[in-house]
């Protein structure tokens, strides 16, 4: 390099790359798990509307939409990762919705309902425990995807150059390969 410590730059840039990916993950989990729990447990009109919206968001070309949003809203990595979190939230919605739909008719849920537990208590105590493991596994995959998307956008030069990220470091080091 140019006399710079590459390891310290990599570690410093990792803070921003991981924080951006974590932002996308938190937004996706909050939106996807919450709506999946509500739609799967209660069914009705919310189930219909949220399933339709999830299908619509999944049908959109994510990268194209992310690039368009970045050109309109600016080159902020935080905004881009927040938008990516919204775009990836239907994956959590579908996962949680399927698990809740399978569990809501189980005998222990009916027994909890007969015992007089509130819906929030049943969801928090009995249904959320079933959903927890698949959500954790999905979260690990989404975190990796978010890091790759964020690094890819910054590598292509479509990011905020004032924030050091892994993609920016790759972009800086790319000319040195030749």
Tab-separated table of C-alpha atoms in Angstrom, residues 14-112:
chain	number	residue	atom	x	y	z
A	14	UNK	CA	-15.479	-3.487	9.725
A	15	UNK	CA	-17.253	-1.345	12.313
A	16	UNK	CA	-19.246	0.426	9.618
A	17	UNK	CA	-19.837	-2.628	7.445
A	18	UNK	CA	-21.092	-4.709	10.355
A	19	UNK	CA	-23.169	-1.856	11.783
A	20	UNK	CA	-24.850	-1.297	8.423
A	21	UNK	CA	-25.598	-4.999	8.041
A	22	UNK	CA	-26.903	-5.116	11.608
A	23	UNK	CA	-29.208	-2.177	10.869
A	24	UNK	CA	-30.659	-4.033	7.874
A	25	UNK	CA	-31.080	-7.183	9.968
A	26	UNK	CA	-32.824	-5.404	12.845
A	27	UNK	CA	-35.274	-3.667	10.522
A	28	UNK	CA	-35.995	-6.914	8.659
A	29	UNK	CA	-36.524	-8.886	11.878
A	30	UNK	CA	-38.751	-6.274	13.497
A	31	UNK	CA	-40.979	-5.893	10.429
A	32	UNK	CA	-40.976	-9.538	9.320
A	33	UNK	CA	-41.353	-11.282	12.668
A	34	UNK	CA	-43.975	-8.878	14.002
A	35	UNK	CA	-46.168	-9.024	10.921
A	36	UNK	CA	-45.636	-12.783	10.578
A	37	UNK	CA	-46.739	-13.383	14.164
A	38	UNK	CA	-49.836	-11.206	13.818
A	39	UNK	CA	-50.849	-12.564	10.411
A	40	UNK	CA	-50.214	-16.193	11.318
A	41	UNK	CA	-51.998	-16.073	14.653
A	42	UNK	CA	-55.047	-13.955	13.857
A	43	UNK	CA	-55.550	-14.585	10.103
A	44	UNK	CA	-58.344	-12.402	8.692
A	45	UNK	CA	-57.849	-9.205	6.711
A	46	UNK	CA	-54.363	-8.493	8.094
A	47	UNK	CA	-53.213	-11.907	6.871
A	48	UNK	CA	-54.520	-11.199	3.386
A	49	UNK	CA	-53.050	-7.698	3.150
A	50	UNK	CA	-49.662	-8.564	4.652
A	51	UNK	CA	-49.276	-11.666	2.469
A	52	UNK	CA	-50.091	-9.570	-0.591
A	53	UNK	CA	-47.588	-6.863	0.417
A	54	UNK	CA	-44.906	-9.479	1.143
A	55	UNK	CA	-45.467	-11.037	-2.265
A	56	UNK	CA	-45.284	-7.621	-3.906
A	57	UNK	CA	-42.022	-6.681	-2.169
A	58	UNK	CA	-40.503	-10.064	-3.013
A	59	UNK	CA	-41.444	-9.592	-6.677
A	60	UNK	CA	-39.594	-6.276	-6.902
A	61	UNK	CA	-36.032	-6.394	-8.239
A	62	UNK	CA	-34.204	-5.585	-5.012
A	63	UNK	CA	-30.901	-4.335	-6.379
A	64	UNK	CA	-32.576	-2.123	-8.977
A	65	UNK	CA	-34.872	-0.663	-6.347
A	66	UNK	CA	-31.937	-0.154	-3.979
A	67	UNK	CA	-29.952	1.649	-6.683
A	68	UNK	CA	-32.939	3.837	-7.562
A	69	UNK	CA	-33.517	4.696	-3.916
A	70	UNK	CA	-29.856	5.560	-3.466
A	71	UNK	CA	-29.967	7.931	-6.422
A	72	UNK	CA	-33.087	9.646	-5.053
A	73	UNK	CA	-32.272	9.671	-1.331
A	74	UNK	CA	-28.520	10.126	-1.562
A	75	UNK	CA	-25.478	7.972	-0.978
A	76	UNK	CA	-26.006	7.311	2.710
A	77	UNK	CA	-25.019	3.773	3.689
A	78	UNK	CA	-27.483	3.902	6.596
A	79	UNK	CA	-30.417	4.756	4.331
A	80	UNK	CA	-29.415	2.046	1.871
A	81	UNK	CA	-29.208	-0.586	4.608
A	82	UNK	CA	-32.552	0.514	6.061
A	83	UNK	CA	-34.146	0.123	2.626
A	84	UNK	CA	-32.465	-3.263	2.225
A	85	UNK	CA	-33.891	-4.284	5.608
A	86	UNK	CA	-37.382	-3.448	4.374
A	87	UNK	CA	-36.742	-5.341	1.133
A	88	UNK	CA	-35.552	-8.482	2.944
A	89	UNK	CA	-38.267	-8.450	5.649
A	90	UNK	CA	-40.713	-10.609	3.613
A	91	UNK	CA	-38.273	-13.509	4.019
A	92	UNK	CA	-38.784	-13.311	7.784
A	93	UNK	CA	-42.513	-12.760	7.323
A	94	UNK	CA	-42.937	-15.941	5.283
A	95	UNK	CA	-40.786	-17.998	7.649
A	96	UNK	CA	-42.605	-16.844	10.775
A	97	UNK	CA	-46.030	-17.001	9.137
A	98	UNK	CA	-45.515	-20.645	8.127
A	99	UNK	CA	-44.277	-21.611	11.596
A	100	UNK	CA	-47.094	-19.800	13.402
A	101	UNK	CA	-49.752	-21.257	11.109
A	102	UNK	CA	-48.435	-24.762	11.821
A	103	UNK	CA	-48.295	-24.210	15.594
A	104	UNK	CA	-51.447	-22.182	16.281
A	105	UNK	CA	-53.693	-25.245	16.074
A	106	UNK	CA	-51.559	-27.387	18.393
A	107	UNK	CA	-53.116	-28.720	21.572
A	108	UNK	CA	-50.858	-26.804	23.948
A	109	UNK	CA	-51.872	-23.511	22.314
A	110	UNK	CA	-55.541	-24.464	22.659
A	111	UNK	CA	-54.905	-25.439	26.268
A	112	UNK	CA	-53.265	-22.082	26.963
